[in-house]
Every structure is written in structure tokens, then in C-alpha cells.
Amino acid sequence: MKALINGVPFTFTEKLTVLEAVRKLGFFVPTLCAYPTLESTPGSCGLCIVKIKYPDGREVLSTSCKTGLEDGMEISTDSPEVRQAQRKQLALLFADHDMNCMGCDRHGKCELLDLAEKLDLKKSIAPGSYKVAKEEDYSDRAIWLDPNKCIRCERCVEVCGKVQGLYVLTMKGSGRERAAALREGKPWALSDNCVRCGQCTVVCPTGALQARDQVDVANDYLTDPGIYTVFQFAPAVRATLGEEFGFSAGVNVERKIVEALKKAGADCVLDTNFSADVVIMEEGTELLNRLNDKNAILPMFTSCCPAWINFVELHKPELIPHISTTRSPQAVMGSLIKSWLPEKTGIPKEKIRSISIMPCTAKKDEAARQALAKDAVPDVDLVLTVREFAKLLKGKGIDLRKLEGQDFDTPFMSKGSGAAVIFGKTAGVAEAAARTVYYVLTGKNVNSIQFKTSEHLHVEQELTIDLGEGKSPLRIGVVHGLANADYIADEVLSGKSPFDFIEVMSCPGGCINGGGTPREAGDYHPFNLERTKVLTIIDEEHSLRQSHNNPMVKELYKEYLGEPNSHLAHELLHTEYQDRKSGKKLRAEDIWKEITLC
């Protein structure tokens, strides 16, 4: 079969939409709802208008995402008539859109405004005049919803369902009242299903869904002379922040971050890589103890990802005994900042404000956990996402491109291993743990352990380590995306899992693609490979490849904790989880029954 697209012959055999065919040839058609990386084409925005001439001579303007490609079609994507129709449809979107752009999370990066420029829409039809006021939800400590900025693209519904398998979000209402909403019909802060992964904020083309903005709070801390500000930043931040300042994806800006924080007024800058190494010492020891105890519960799951922990507590509390009790690197560092740091520096802990820069919206939720506070005072006072941190720096006129960069200026908690750096990517935590566990069991250091692609449908990578004669091999699995984790959890609970140790990351690709990382218009995590590669290179070029060889970690245990899993280590670096399950988890077939069609 053949079609003609903008005069170019197109031969096809499979079933395609006109939009898919046009994109295969590289022609531009505007769209907001058709999201190829999630295979989503709800047809709700109506922007992908093209002109189609059928073999029988009929000529029509049609939305290309819902029109099947047929033999003999002649398709035009760019003509005065087509452009005018596209502009008219875009103007209708503006007519019931909240145009308060100043306070919008997508300010300067709004896909709706970008299309207005591309389509040369200079003036809309009464912008905002037909908007029906919908209640905003700023109740949650991680994610905010402003349905007045929703353009009904349904990307958030797709990512929550397809990637995370949660179906927390849906579309409610009809006509101008239709907008994204929680299925539960309650304030976000009271949601029994949302895990705060923030992937919905990554795909939202406008400012309808965003991470809770706390830049002003950070600025208050930085300008208060009575406060000693201590910052930490996660492994993934050095691989992603540069994109917010015009660097190519995959550039390591670690040293620039240190200088930028100092220019912003930070009193102390620490590296979450250090606490990631501490996590390996604690979690690795915990795993070894379980492997050596015939009555211990296996497999053991990692506990670094707060959205994963939320998922277990809310949806699979039966799995809690399988979860490592070791805190996440953020929480470990926060605890040490409020305990060991005052001892080392003499600075009263009451003066210290612990601020972390994370790639993750769920870290905001984690920091507020009662179990991660001492005397009701949180170990981590404030969490900024990568996007928030970029906003803070830009607000102070600090441009990473103009900085030379500088080293950490603290003699403790500022040095991490290559094993810690790879915490930011899928399989990184598992490999870091494997390097140390292998050393303890064999007495040999290894710089790298190669995982292989798993044949298991819901496991991304896996590894079997031969521990020698007379010892059972150590089997490790790596999972990302909660839709996959859900299946693996059921497999474990039914006693059918082949693994001893399982890493779970809620976000595809790991923390480098967290809910607080830089976004790319119209695409879902297109820089996964570049971000992964930079962390791999940092690890490979690092002089220190194993967590157990980190001299600062050794100093911590020698001076303060004693040994991994000691009584003090358990008090400061471990935690407990709660059964918070309250309602049934719906699947796709249930959700379809609730969706109100336009």
C-alpha cells in the first residue's frame, strides 16, 4: 500500500495512523495529547490537524492521531488552510486555560506557549474567558495540582497507569469542567494510593501538576544569620542539573554545584555519595546476616527509593519484613548531620538546617516521616528537587556555565566511592552492594560486576554471583517501574521468587529520571542513556570503587558508630515501616468504568 505525504511517497504494510506515518517521515504536526513514548493518543487536544485527499476525490481536514492511514491517501501537513485550522484549535485551548503564567511551574518551558510560537498564534480568542474555576490542591507535601492549567492531554493518567500500575489519576468532569484529578476524590495529602513518585509532573505539558515549590523556604534559611545551612546533593543531581543551564545531557557538574551552593550562601556542602557508601555498609551487613540465618526472611529488598517504600506500605504491607531496615542515603546523611556533625564541629544542632537536593519528589514526603525525626525535629528540614534548585540559583543570578567549579571544603562526609555514584542509575544500588558483599565473602575486591538483561518479563537486569565451593550462589534482581515491582512483590509473597536480593526503583532508569529532574518537551526521559553513561564514567574513572574502602566511612565507624549494624548504627541509620493499606487497588478495567467521557 502507498500514500503520498507532502508529496513524498510512503509505502506501508502495517496498520498505522496518519500521525504515525507523518512522524516516520520526519514531518512536524503539532500535538499535546499524542505522546509516542507512552503510546498515548487520546485525541483530546485536537491539534494534529492535516488535510487528507482520498482516492475518491474527497478532501477533508482531520485529526491525524485518530485517522487510519489508507492506500491512495494524499496528505498535507502544511498549508494555509491547515495552519489556520491548527491555530483555531490552539486558540480554543487558550480560551479556557488559566493564563496566570507568572507563578506557573512551567514558566518559560510551557508546551502550550511553545506551540503558540510554532504555529504563529499571535492573539487568542478571549484567553481564559471561558475558564471554569476548579479547586486547586496544594495540600500535599510532595505534589501540587492546579486543574485550572490542565489541558486534558491525559499524559498523567497514562504514566501513572502504564509505568507505575497505580491508576491514581483520572479525568473527571465534562466539557470545560473536565480536568485531571485524583480518582479517590479527596485532597492529595490524604491519598491512600499515590506514592509521590512525581512522574506525572514530568509529563505534564503545562503547570497543572508540579512538585511542591519550597524555593522561598530555602532562601529564608540561606539569608538567616542565625542558621547554619548544611546541604547534601544526590548522585543523580550532578548528572542532570546541567541540562537546566544549557549543558548537553550527560555532563558532570559536581564541582560547579559545590561552587554554586557556596555562592548562594551555603555554610557547609556535603555529598550524598558518602551516605550512599554508609548505606551499603549497613544494608550489605543486613543482607549477609540474612544469608547466614536459615530462618531469615529472603529475598531482601533495597529501601533507598521512598516511592517504593510508600508503595509497599500503602499497597503491599505484607512485604514489609522483606524490606531492608536501612534508611535511604538522604535519611542517613540527615541523621548524621543532626548527630555526628555537631560533635565534629561544635555547632549546636538547633542552629543547623539540613537541606537536600534530590532528583525525586517522594524525597519531600520521606523527609517528613515521623520515624526520621528526633524529638519531633526532622533530620532533613527541606528537600529541593533538581528543578527547584535550578530555579533557586537562577533567582540569585548564578549561572553554572560561568563557574569554574570547586572541591568540597569539608574534611568529612564529602567523599564517596564510585559505587556510591552509580546509586543514581538502575542496578547501581545492587551492584554497589554486590561489590562489598563479594569482598566480605571472598576477601577479593572487584571494581565492576556486570549484570545481564533478564529473561524475566518484569525484571530489568539480574546477576548470579558464584561464591565458591560449598556456598549457594547469590542471586540479584533489578526492577524499575512500580507496575513491574507489583508483579515481583506478588511473586515473592507466593514464594516463587528466584532471587536473594532485589533492587527496586520506582522511576524508569532509576533516580536520574526521578520526578524532580529536568523535563524535555514532548518526550519522556529521552536522555536516559546520556545520564546513565555519565554516572558510569564517573565510577570507572574513580580512584575508589568500593564503599567499604571509603576512608571517610571508615572514620565514621571508628570514631562514632563502632561497626555496621551496631546499636548506635541501628538507632541512627535504620528505621521501621508501617502498614498503611486502607483501600483496594484498582486495575485498568476498573478505571475505565469511572472515566467520564467528553
Coordinates of C-alpha atoms in Angstrom, one line a residue:
M1 CA 0.0 0.0 0.0
K2 CA 1.1 3.5 -0.8
A3 CA 0.3 7.0 0.4
L4 CA 1.6 10.4 -0.5
I5 CA 2.6 12.7 2.4
N6 CA 3.6 16.3 1.5
G7 CA 4.5 14.9 -2.0
V8 CA 6.7 12.2 -0.6
P9 CA 5.7 8.5 -1.4
F10 CA 5.2 6.4 1.7
T11 CA 4.9 2.6 1.4
F12 CA 3.4 0.7 4.3
T13 CA 2.2 -2.8 5.2
E14 CA 1.2 -2.5 8.9
K15 CA -1.7 -0.7 10.4
L16 CA -0.8 2.9 11.1
T17 CA -2.5 6.2 11.9
V18 CA -1.8 9.2 9.7
L19 CA 0.1 10.8 12.5
E20 CA 2.4 7.8 12.9
A21 CA 3.1 7.8 9.2
V22 CA 3.8 11.5 9.1
R23 CA 6.2 11.2 12.0
K24 CA 8.0 8.3 10.3
L25 CA 8.9 10.7 7.5
G26 CA 10.0 13.4 9.9
F27 CA 7.3 16.0 9.2
F28 CA 6.0 18.2 12.1
V29 CA 2.4 18.0 13.2
P30 CA 1.5 19.9 16.4
T31 CA 0.1 17.8 19.2
L32 CA -0.1 17.9 23.0
C33 CA -2.0 14.7 23.8
A34 CA -0.4 12.3 21.4
Y35 CA 2.6 11.1 23.4
P36 CA 4.6 8.5 21.5
T37 CA 6.9 7.4 24.3
L38 CA 3.9 6.3 26.3
E39 CA 2.0 5.1 23.2
S40 CA -0.8 7.5 24.2
T41 CA -3.2 9.0 21.7
P42 CA -6.4 10.0 23.5
G43 CA -7.3 12.5 20.7
S44 CA -8.3 15.2 23.3
C45 CA -6.3 18.2 22.2
G46 CA -7.5 18.2 18.5
L47 CA -4.3 19.9 17.3
C48 CA -2.9 17.3 14.9
I49 CA -5.0 18.5 12.0
V50 CA -3.9 17.6 8.5
K51 CA -5.6 17.7 5.1
I52 CA -6.5 14.4 3.5
K53 CA -7.5 13.7 -0.1
Y54 CA -9.0 10.3 -0.5
P55 CA -8.8 8.3 -3.8
D56 CA -12.4 9.1 -4.5
G57 CA -11.6 12.8 -4.6
R58 CA -13.0 13.8 -1.1
E59 CA -10.9 16.4 0.7
V60 CA -11.2 16.8 4.5
L61 CA -9.4 18.3 7.4
S62 CA -9.0 15.7 10.1
T63 CA -7.1 15.0 13.3
S64 CA -4.3 12.7 12.3
C65 CA -3.9 10.7 15.5
K66 CA -7.3 9.1 15.2
T67 CA -7.4 8.7 11.4
G68 CA -6.2 5.4 10.0
L69 CA -3.7 5.5 7.0
E70 CA -5.3 4.1 3.8
D71 CA -4.0 3.1 0.5
G72 CA -4.0 6.0 -2.0
M73 CA -4.3 8.8 0.5
E74 CA -2.7 12.2 -0.2
I75 CA -1.8 14.0 3.0
S76 CA -0.8 17.6 3.5
T77 CA 0.6 18.8 6.9
D78 CA 1.5 22.3 5.9
S79 CA -0.8 24.7 4.0
P80 CA -2.5 28.0 4.8
E81 CA -5.8 26.1 5.4
V82 CA -4.2 23.5 7.7
R83 CA -2.2 26.1 9.7
Q84 CA -5.3 28.2 10.2
A85 CA -7.3 25.2 11.4
Q86 CA -4.5 24.3 13.8
R87 CA -4.3 27.9 15.1
K88 CA -8.0 28.0 15.7
Q89 CA -7.9 24.8 17.7
L90 CA -5.0 26.1 19.8
A91 CA -6.9 29.3 20.4
L92 CA -9.8 27.3 21.8
L93 CA -7.4 25.6 24.3
F94 CA -6.2 29.1 25.5
A95 CA -9.9 30.2 25.8
D96 CA -10.5 28.1 28.9
H97 CA -6.9 28.0 30.2
D98 CA -5.6 29.8 33.3
M99 CA -3.3 32.4 31.8
N100 CA -1.6 33.3 35.1
C101 CA 1.8 32.4 33.7
M102 CA 3.9 34.3 36.3
G103 CA 3.5 31.7 39.0
C104 CA 3.4 28.7 36.8
D105 CA 5.8 25.8 37.4
R106 CA 6.3 25.5 33.6
H107 CA 7.1 29.2 33.2
G108 CA 9.4 29.5 30.2
K109 CA 9.0 25.9 29.4
C110 CA 5.3 25.6 28.7
E111 CA 4.5 23.3 25.8
L112 CA 1.2 25.2 25.2
L113 CA 3.0 28.5 24.8
D114 CA 5.7 26.8 22.7
L115 CA 3.1 25.6 20.2
A116 CA 1.7 29.2 20.1
E117 CA 5.1 30.3 18.9
K118 CA 5.5 27.5 16.4
L119 CA 2.0 28.0 14.9
D120 CA 2.5 31.8 14.9
L121 CA -0.6 32.3 17.0
K122 CA -0.3 36.0 17.9
K123 CA -3.6 36.5 19.6
S124 CA -6.0 34.0 21.1
I125 CA -9.8 34.2 21.3
A126 CA -10.6 35.7 24.7
P127 CA -7.8 33.8 26.6
G128 CA -9.1 32.5 29.9
S129 CA -12.5 34.0 29.4
Y130 CA -14.3 30.6 29.3
K131 CA -12.4 29.1 32.2
V132 CA -14.5 27.4 34.8
A133 CA -12.8 27.9 38.2
K134 CA -11.7 24.5 39.6
E135 CA -10.4 23.9 43.1
E136 CA -6.6 23.8 43.4
D137 CA -5.0 21.3 45.7
Y138 CA -1.8 22.4 47.5
S139 CA -2.4 20.1 50.5
D140 CA 0.4 17.5 49.8
R141 CA 4.0 17.8 50.9
A142 CA 5.3 16.5 47.6
I143 CA 2.9 17.2 44.7
W144 CA 0.6 20.0 43.9
L145 CA -2.4 20.0 41.5
D146 CA -3.8 23.1 39.7
P147 CA -6.6 21.7 37.4
N148 CA -7.2 25.2 36.0
K149 CA -4.0 24.7 34.0
C150 CA -5.0 21.2 32.8
I151 CA -5.4 20.9 29.0
R152 CA -6.8 17.4 29.3
C153 CA -3.9 15.7 27.5
E154 CA -4.2 12.6 29.8
R155 CA -0.4 12.1 29.9
C156 CA -0.5 12.0 33.7
V157 CA -3.2 9.3 33.6
E158 CA -1.1 7.2 31.2
V159 CA 2.2 7.4 33.1
C160 CA 0.5 6.6 36.4
G161 CA -1.2 3.6 34.9
K162 CA 1.2 2.2 32.4
V163 CA 4.5 2.9 34.1
Q164 CA 3.5 2.7 37.8
G165 CA 0.4 0.5 37.5
L166 CA -1.3 2.6 40.1
Y167 CA -4.1 4.4 38.2
V168 CA -4.2 7.0 40.9
L169 CA -5.1 9.8 38.4
T170 CA -8.1 10.0 36.1
M171 CA -10.0 12.6 34.2
K172 CA -13.2 13.9 35.9
G173 CA -16.0 16.2 34.7
S174 CA -17.1 17.0 31.2
G175 CA -16.6 19.9 28.8
R176 CA -14.9 22.9 30.3
E177 CA -15.0 21.3 33.8
R178 CA -13.0 18.3 32.7
A179 CA -9.5 18.1 34.2
A180 CA -7.0 15.7 35.8
A181 CA -7.9 14.6 39.3
L182 CA -7.3 12.0 41.9
R183 CA -9.6 9.1 41.5
E184 CA -10.2 8.9 45.2
G185 CA -11.9 12.3 45.3
K186 CA -10.1 13.6 48.3
P187 CA -7.3 16.0 49.0
W188 CA -3.9 14.8 47.7
A189 CA -2.4 14.8 51.2
L190 CA -5.0 12.2 52.2
S191 CA -4.5 9.9 49.2
D192 CA -4.3 6.2 50.2
N193 CA -2.8 5.2 46.8
C194 CA -0.4 7.9 45.5
V195 CA 3.3 7.1 46.2
R196 CA 4.5 10.6 45.3
C197 CA 6.9 9.4 42.6
G198 CA 6.3 12.6 40.6
Q199 CA 6.3 11.0 37.2
C200 CA 3.0 12.9 36.5
T201 CA 4.9 16.2 37.0
V202 CA 7.5 15.1 34.4
V203 CA 5.0 14.5 31.6
C204 CA 2.6 17.4 32.3
P205 CA 2.9 19.9 29.5
T206 CA 1.7 22.9 31.5
G207 CA 1.7 23.7 35.2
A208 CA -1.2 21.5 36.2
L209 CA 1.0 19.1 38.1
Q210 CA 4.1 20.1 39.8
A211 CA 6.4 19.3 42.7
R212 CA 5.7 21.3 45.9
D213 CA 7.8 24.5 45.5
Q214 CA 9.9 25.3 48.5
V215 CA 12.5 27.7 47.0
D216 CA 11.4 30.5 49.2
V217 CA 11.9 28.4 52.3
A218 CA 15.5 27.6 51.2
N219 CA 16.1 31.3 50.5
D220 CA 14.9 32.1 54.0
Y221 CA 17.3 29.6 55.5
L222 CA 20.2 30.9 53.4
T223 CA 19.7 34.5 54.4
D224 CA 19.1 33.9 58.1
P225 CA 22.4 34.7 60.0
G226 CA 21.2 32.6 63.0
I227 CA 21.0 29.5 60.8
Y228 CA 23.9 27.2 59.8
T229 CA 22.8 25.7 56.4
V230 CA 24.1 22.2 55.5
F231 CA 23.4 21.0 52.0
Q232 CA 23.7 17.5 50.5
F233 CA 23.1 16.5 46.9
A234 CA 22.3 13.1 45.4
P235 CA 24.4 11.2 42.9
A236 CA 21.9 11.9 40.1
V237 CA 22.0 15.6 40.6
R238 CA 25.5 16.0 39.2
A239 CA 24.3 14.2 36.0
T240 CA 21.1 16.1 35.4
L241 CA 21.3 19.7 36.8
G242 CA 23.5 20.9 33.8
E243 CA 20.5 20.5 31.4
E244 CA 18.7 23.3 33.2
F245 CA 21.6 25.6 32.3
G246 CA 22.1 24.7 28.7
F247 CA 24.7 21.9 29.1
S248 CA 24.3 18.8 26.9
A249 CA 22.7 15.9 28.6
G250 CA 25.3 13.7 30.4
V251 CA 27.7 16.4 31.7
N252 CA 29.1 16.0 35.2
V253 CA 28.6 19.3 37.0
E254 CA 29.5 18.2 40.5
R255 CA 32.2 20.8 41.2
K256 CA 30.1 23.5 39.8
I257 CA 27.3 22.6 42.2
V258 CA 29.7 23.0 45.1
E259 CA 30.7 26.4 44.0
A260 CA 27.1 27.4 43.2
L261 CA 26.0 26.5 46.7
K262 CA 28.8 28.4 48.3
K263 CA 27.9 31.5 46.2
A264 CA 24.3 31.0 47.2
G265 CA 25.3 31.3 50.9
A266 CA 25.6 27.6 52.0
D267 CA 27.7 27.2 55.1
C268 CA 28.5 23.5 54.5
V269 CA 28.2 21.3 51.4
L270 CA 28.3 17.5 51.9
D271 CA 27.9 14.7 49.3
T272 CA 25.1 12.2 49.5
N273 CA 27.6 9.8 47.8
F274 CA 29.2 9.5 51.3
S275 CA 26.0 8.4 52.9
A276 CA 25.3 6.0 50.0
D277 CA 28.5 4.3 50.9
V278 CA 27.3 4.1 54.5
V279 CA 24.0 2.6 53.3
I280 CA 26.0 -0.2 51.6
M281 CA 27.8 -0.9 54.8
E282 CA 24.5 -1.2 56.7
E283 CA 22.4 -2.8 54.1
G284 CA 25.2 -5.1 53.0
T285 CA 25.7 -6.3 56.6
E286 CA 22.0 -6.8 56.9
L287 CA 21.9 -8.9 53.8
L288 CA 24.9 -11.0 54.9
N289 CA 23.2 -11.6 58.3
R290 CA 20.1 -12.8 56.5
L291 CA 22.0 -15.1 54.2
N292 CA 23.7 -16.6 57.2
D293 CA 20.5 -17.2 59.1
K294 CA 18.4 -20.2 57.9
N295 CA 15.3 -18.6 59.5
A296 CA 15.8 -15.2 58.0
I297 CA 13.3 -13.7 55.5
L298 CA 14.5 -13.7 51.9
P299 CA 14.7 -12.2 49.4
M300 CA 15.6 -8.8 50.9
F301 CA 14.6 -5.7 49.0
T302 CA 16.5 -2.4 48.9
S303 CA 15.0 0.6 50.8
C304 CA 16.6 3.6 49.1
C305 CA 13.6 4.6 46.9
P306 CA 10.9 6.4 49.0
A307 CA 8.2 6.0 46.4
W308 CA 8.9 2.2 46.5
I309 CA 8.6 2.3 50.3
N310 CA 5.3 4.2 50.1
F311 CA 4.1 1.6 47.6
V312 CA 4.9 -1.2 50.0
E313 CA 3.2 0.5 53.0
L314 CA 0.1 1.5 51.0
H315 CA -0.3 -1.4 48.7
K316 CA 1.8 -4.4 49.8
P317 CA 2.3 -4.2 53.5
E318 CA 2.8 -8.0 53.7
L319 CA 6.1 -7.3 52.1
I320 CA 7.5 -5.2 54.9
P321 CA 9.5 -8.0 56.5
H322 CA 11.4 -8.3 53.2
I323 CA 12.5 -4.7 53.1
S324 CA 15.9 -3.6 54.4
T325 CA 15.6 -1.5 57.5
T326 CA 18.5 0.7 56.4
R327 CA 17.4 4.3 55.7
S328 CA 17.9 5.9 52.3
P329 CA 21.2 7.8 51.7
Q330 CA 19.3 11.1 52.1
A331 CA 17.9 10.0 55.5
V332 CA 21.3 8.5 56.6
M333 CA 23.0 11.8 55.8
G334 CA 20.2 13.8 57.5
S335 CA 20.6 11.8 60.7
L336 CA 24.4 12.2 60.7
I337 CA 24.1 15.9 60.1
K338 CA 22.0 16.3 63.2
S339 CA 24.2 14.0 65.3
W340 CA 27.8 13.4 64.2
L341 CA 28.3 16.8 62.5
P342 CA 27.6 18.8 65.8
E343 CA 30.1 16.6 67.6
K344 CA 32.7 17.2 64.9
T345 CA 32.2 20.9 64.5
G346 CA 30.8 22.1 67.9
I347 CA 27.9 23.8 66.1
P348 CA 24.7 23.3 68.1
K349 CA 22.3 21.0 66.2
E350 CA 19.5 23.5 67.0
K351 CA 21.2 26.0 64.6
I352 CA 21.6 23.5 61.8
R353 CA 19.2 23.4 58.9
S354 CA 19.6 20.2 56.8
I355 CA 18.8 20.8 53.1
S356 CA 19.0 18.1 50.4
I357 CA 18.9 18.5 46.7
M358 CA 17.3 15.4 45.2
P359 CA 16.1 14.1 41.8
C360 CA 12.9 12.9 43.5
T361 CA 9.6 14.4 44.6
A362 CA 9.0 11.5 47.0
K363 CA 12.1 12.6 49.0
K364 CA 10.0 15.5 50.2
D365 CA 7.5 13.1 51.6
E366 CA 10.2 10.9 53.1
A367 CA 11.8 13.8 54.9
A368 CA 8.5 14.4 56.7
R369 CA 8.3 10.9 58.1
Q370 CA 7.9 10.8 61.9
A371 CA 10.3 7.9 62.1
L372 CA 13.0 10.0 60.5
A373 CA 12.9 12.7 63.2
K374 CA 14.5 13.1 66.6
D375 CA 12.3 14.6 69.3
A376 CA 9.8 15.7 66.6
V377 CA 12.6 17.6 64.7
P378 CA 13.2 16.2 61.2
D379 CA 16.7 15.1 60.3
V380 CA 16.2 16.6 56.9
D381 CA 14.5 20.0 57.2
L382 CA 14.0 20.7 53.5
V383 CA 14.1 18.9 50.1
L384 CA 14.6 20.7 46.8
T385 CA 14.2 18.9 43.5
V386 CA 16.7 19.5 40.7
R387 CA 14.2 21.8 39.0
E388 CA 13.7 23.8 42.2
F389 CA 17.5 24.0 42.8
A390 CA 17.9 25.4 39.3
K391 CA 15.2 28.0 40.0
L392 CA 16.9 29.0 43.2
L393 CA 20.3 29.5 41.5
K394 CA 18.8 31.5 38.6
G395 CA 16.9 33.6 41.1
K396 CA 20.3 34.6 42.6
G397 CA 21.9 35.2 39.2
I398 CA 24.1 32.2 39.5
D399 CA 24.8 30.5 36.1
L400 CA 26.6 27.2 36.2
R401 CA 28.1 27.9 32.8
K402 CA 30.1 30.8 34.2
L403 CA 31.5 28.8 37.2
E404 CA 34.9 27.1 37.2
G405 CA 33.8 24.7 40.0
Q406 CA 35.5 23.8 43.3
D407 CA 36.1 20.9 45.5
F408 CA 34.2 20.1 48.7
D409 CA 35.7 22.1 51.5
T410 CA 34.8 19.7 54.4
P411 CA 37.1 17.0 55.7
F412 CA 34.3 14.6 56.4
M413 CA 31.1 13.3 54.8
S414 CA 32.2 14.8 51.4
K415 CA 33.9 11.8 49.8
G416 CA 32.0 9.0 48.1
S417 CA 33.2 6.0 46.1
G418 CA 32.4 5.1 42.5
A419 CA 30.0 2.5 43.9
A420 CA 28.0 5.4 45.6
V421 CA 27.8 7.4 42.3
I422 CA 26.0 4.6 40.5
F423 CA 23.2 4.7 43.1
G424 CA 21.7 7.2 40.6
K425 CA 21.0 4.6 37.9
T426 CA 19.2 1.4 37.6
A427 CA 21.2 -1.6 39.0
G428 CA 23.6 0.8 40.8
V429 CA 22.5 0.1 44.3
A430 CA 22.5 -3.6 43.6
E431 CA 26.0 -3.5 42.1
A432 CA 27.4 -1.3 44.9
A433 CA 26.1 -3.8 47.4
A434 CA 27.4 -6.8 45.4
R435 CA 30.9 -5.3 45.3
T436 CA 31.0 -5.1 49.1
V437 CA 29.2 -8.4 49.8
Y438 CA 31.6 -10.2 47.4
Y439 CA 34.6 -8.7 49.2
V440 CA 33.2 -9.9 52.6
L441 CA 32.5 -13.4 51.4
T442 CA 35.6 -13.9 49.2
G443 CA 38.2 -11.4 50.5
K444 CA 38.6 -10.0 47.0
N445 CA 37.9 -6.5 45.7
V446 CA 36.1 -6.2 42.4
N447 CA 35.8 -2.9 40.5
S448 CA 32.8 -3.8 38.4
I449 CA 30.2 -6.6 38.3
Q450 CA 28.3 -7.0 35.1
F451 CA 24.6 -7.5 35.2
K452 CA 22.8 -9.1 32.3
T453 CA 19.5 -8.4 30.8
S454 CA 16.9 -10.6 32.5
E455 CA 14.6 -13.0 30.7
H456 CA 12.1 -12.4 33.4
L457 CA 9.3 -10.3 32.0
H458 CA 9.2 -7.8 34.9
V459 CA 12.9 -7.8 35.9
E460 CA 15.2 -5.4 34.1
Q461 CA 18.6 -7.0 34.9
E462 CA 19.9 -9.8 37.0
L463 CA 23.1 -11.3 38.3
T464 CA 24.2 -14.6 39.8
I465 CA 27.5 -14.4 41.8
D466 CA 29.3 -17.7 42.4
L467 CA 30.6 -17.5 46.0
G468 CA 32.8 -20.6 45.8
E469 CA 32.6 -24.3 46.7
G470 CA 30.1 -25.2 49.3
K471 CA 28.3 -21.9 49.1
S472 CA 25.0 -21.1 47.4
P473 CA 25.2 -18.5 44.6
L474 CA 23.9 -15.0 45.4
R475 CA 21.1 -14.2 43.0
I476 CA 20.3 -10.5 42.5
G477 CA 17.4 -8.9 40.6
V478 CA 16.8 -5.4 39.4
V479 CA 13.4 -3.9 38.9
H480 CA 12.2 -0.4 37.9
G481 CA 8.7 1.0 37.4
L482 CA 6.1 0.1 40.1
A483 CA 4.0 -1.8 37.6
N484 CA 6.8 -4.3 37.4
A485 CA 7.5 -4.2 41.1
D486 CA 3.9 -5.1 41.8
Y487 CA 4.3 -8.4 39.9
I488 CA 7.6 -9.1 41.6
A489 CA 6.1 -8.4 45.0
D490 CA 3.3 -11.0 44.3
E491 CA 5.9 -13.4 43.2
V492 CA 7.9 -13.0 46.4
L493 CA 4.8 -13.3 48.6
S494 CA 3.8 -16.5 46.8
G495 CA 7.3 -18.0 47.5
K496 CA 8.2 -18.2 43.8
S497 CA 11.0 -15.6 43.5
P498 CA 14.4 -17.0 42.4
F499 CA 16.3 -14.0 43.9
D500 CA 18.0 -13.4 47.2
F501 CA 18.3 -9.6 46.9
I502 CA 16.1 -7.3 44.8
E503 CA 16.7 -3.6 43.9
V504 CA 13.5 -1.6 43.2
M505 CA 13.5 1.9 41.7
S506 CA 10.1 3.5 41.1
C507 CA 11.3 5.6 38.2
P508 CA 12.3 4.1 34.8
G509 CA 16.1 4.2 34.6
G510 CA 16.5 5.0 38.3
C511 CA 17.0 8.3 40.1
I512 CA 18.4 10.0 37.0
N513 CA 14.8 10.1 35.7
G514 CA 13.2 10.9 39.0
G515 CA 10.1 13.1 39.3
G516 CA 12.2 16.2 40.1
T517 CA 14.6 16.0 37.2
P518 CA 14.7 18.3 34.2
R519 CA 12.0 17.6 31.6
E520 CA 12.0 17.6 27.8
A521 CA 9.0 18.9 25.9
G522 CA 7.0 16.2 24.2
D523 CA 9.3 13.3 25.2
Y524 CA 9.6 11.0 28.2
H525 CA 13.1 10.7 29.6
P526 CA 14.9 11.0 26.3
F527 CA 18.3 11.4 28.0
N528 CA 18.3 8.2 29.9
L529 CA 21.4 6.8 28.1
E530 CA 23.4 10.0 28.4
R531 CA 22.6 10.4 32.1
T532 CA 23.4 6.8 32.8
K533 CA 26.6 7.0 30.9
V534 CA 28.0 9.9 32.9
L535 CA 27.5 8.1 36.2
T536 CA 29.2 5.0 34.7
I537 CA 32.1 7.1 33.6
I538 CA 32.5 8.8 37.0
D539 CA 32.5 5.3 38.6
E540 CA 35.0 3.9 36.1
E541 CA 37.4 6.9 36.5
H542 CA 37.1 7.0 40.3
S543 CA 40.2 6.0 42.3
L544 CA 37.9 4.4 44.9
R545 CA 35.4 1.8 43.6
Q546 CA 34.1 0.1 46.7
S547 CA 32.0 1.5 49.6
H548 CA 33.9 -0.4 52.2
N549 CA 37.2 1.2 51.2
N550 CA 36.0 4.8 51.6
P551 CA 38.3 6.3 54.3
M552 CA 35.7 8.7 55.5
V553 CA 33.3 5.8 56.1
K554 CA 36.0 4.0 58.0
E555 CA 36.5 7.1 60.1
L556 CA 32.7 7.3 60.8
Y557 CA 32.7 3.8 62.2
K558 CA 36.0 4.1 64.1
E559 CA 35.1 7.4 65.7
Y560 CA 31.4 7.2 66.2
L561 CA 29.3 4.1 65.2
G562 CA 31.7 1.3 66.1
E563 CA 30.7 -1.1 63.4
P564 CA 27.9 -1.7 60.8
N565 CA 24.6 -2.7 62.4
S566 CA 25.9 -1.7 65.9
H567 CA 23.3 -0.5 68.5
L568 CA 24.1 3.2 67.7
A569 CA 24.0 2.5 63.9
H570 CA 20.6 0.9 64.3
E571 CA 19.4 3.9 66.3
L572 CA 20.6 6.5 63.8
L573 CA 20.7 4.7 60.4
H574 CA 17.8 2.3 60.4
T575 CA 14.0 2.7 60.5
E576 CA 10.7 1.0 60.7
Y577 CA 7.8 0.8 58.2
Q578 CA 4.0 0.9 58.8
D579 CA 1.1 -0.9 57.3
R580 CA -0.9 2.0 55.8
K581 CA -3.1 0.0 53.4
S582 CA -6.7 1.1 53.5
G583 CA -8.5 0.5 50.2
K584 CA -8.4 -1.8 47.2
K585 CA -6.1 -1.1 44.4
L586 CA -7.9 -0.7 41.1
R587 CA -6.7 -2.0 37.7
A588 CA -7.2 -0.6 34.3
E589 CA -10.6 -2.3 33.7
D590 CA -11.9 -0.7 36.9
I591 CA -10.7 2.7 36.0
W592 CA -12.4 2.7 32.6
K593 CA -15.7 2.3 34.4
E594 CA -15.2 5.5 36.2
I595 CA -13.9 7.8 33.4
T596 CA -16.4 10.3 32.2
L597 CA -16.1 10.8 28.5
C598 CA -16.2 14.2 26.9

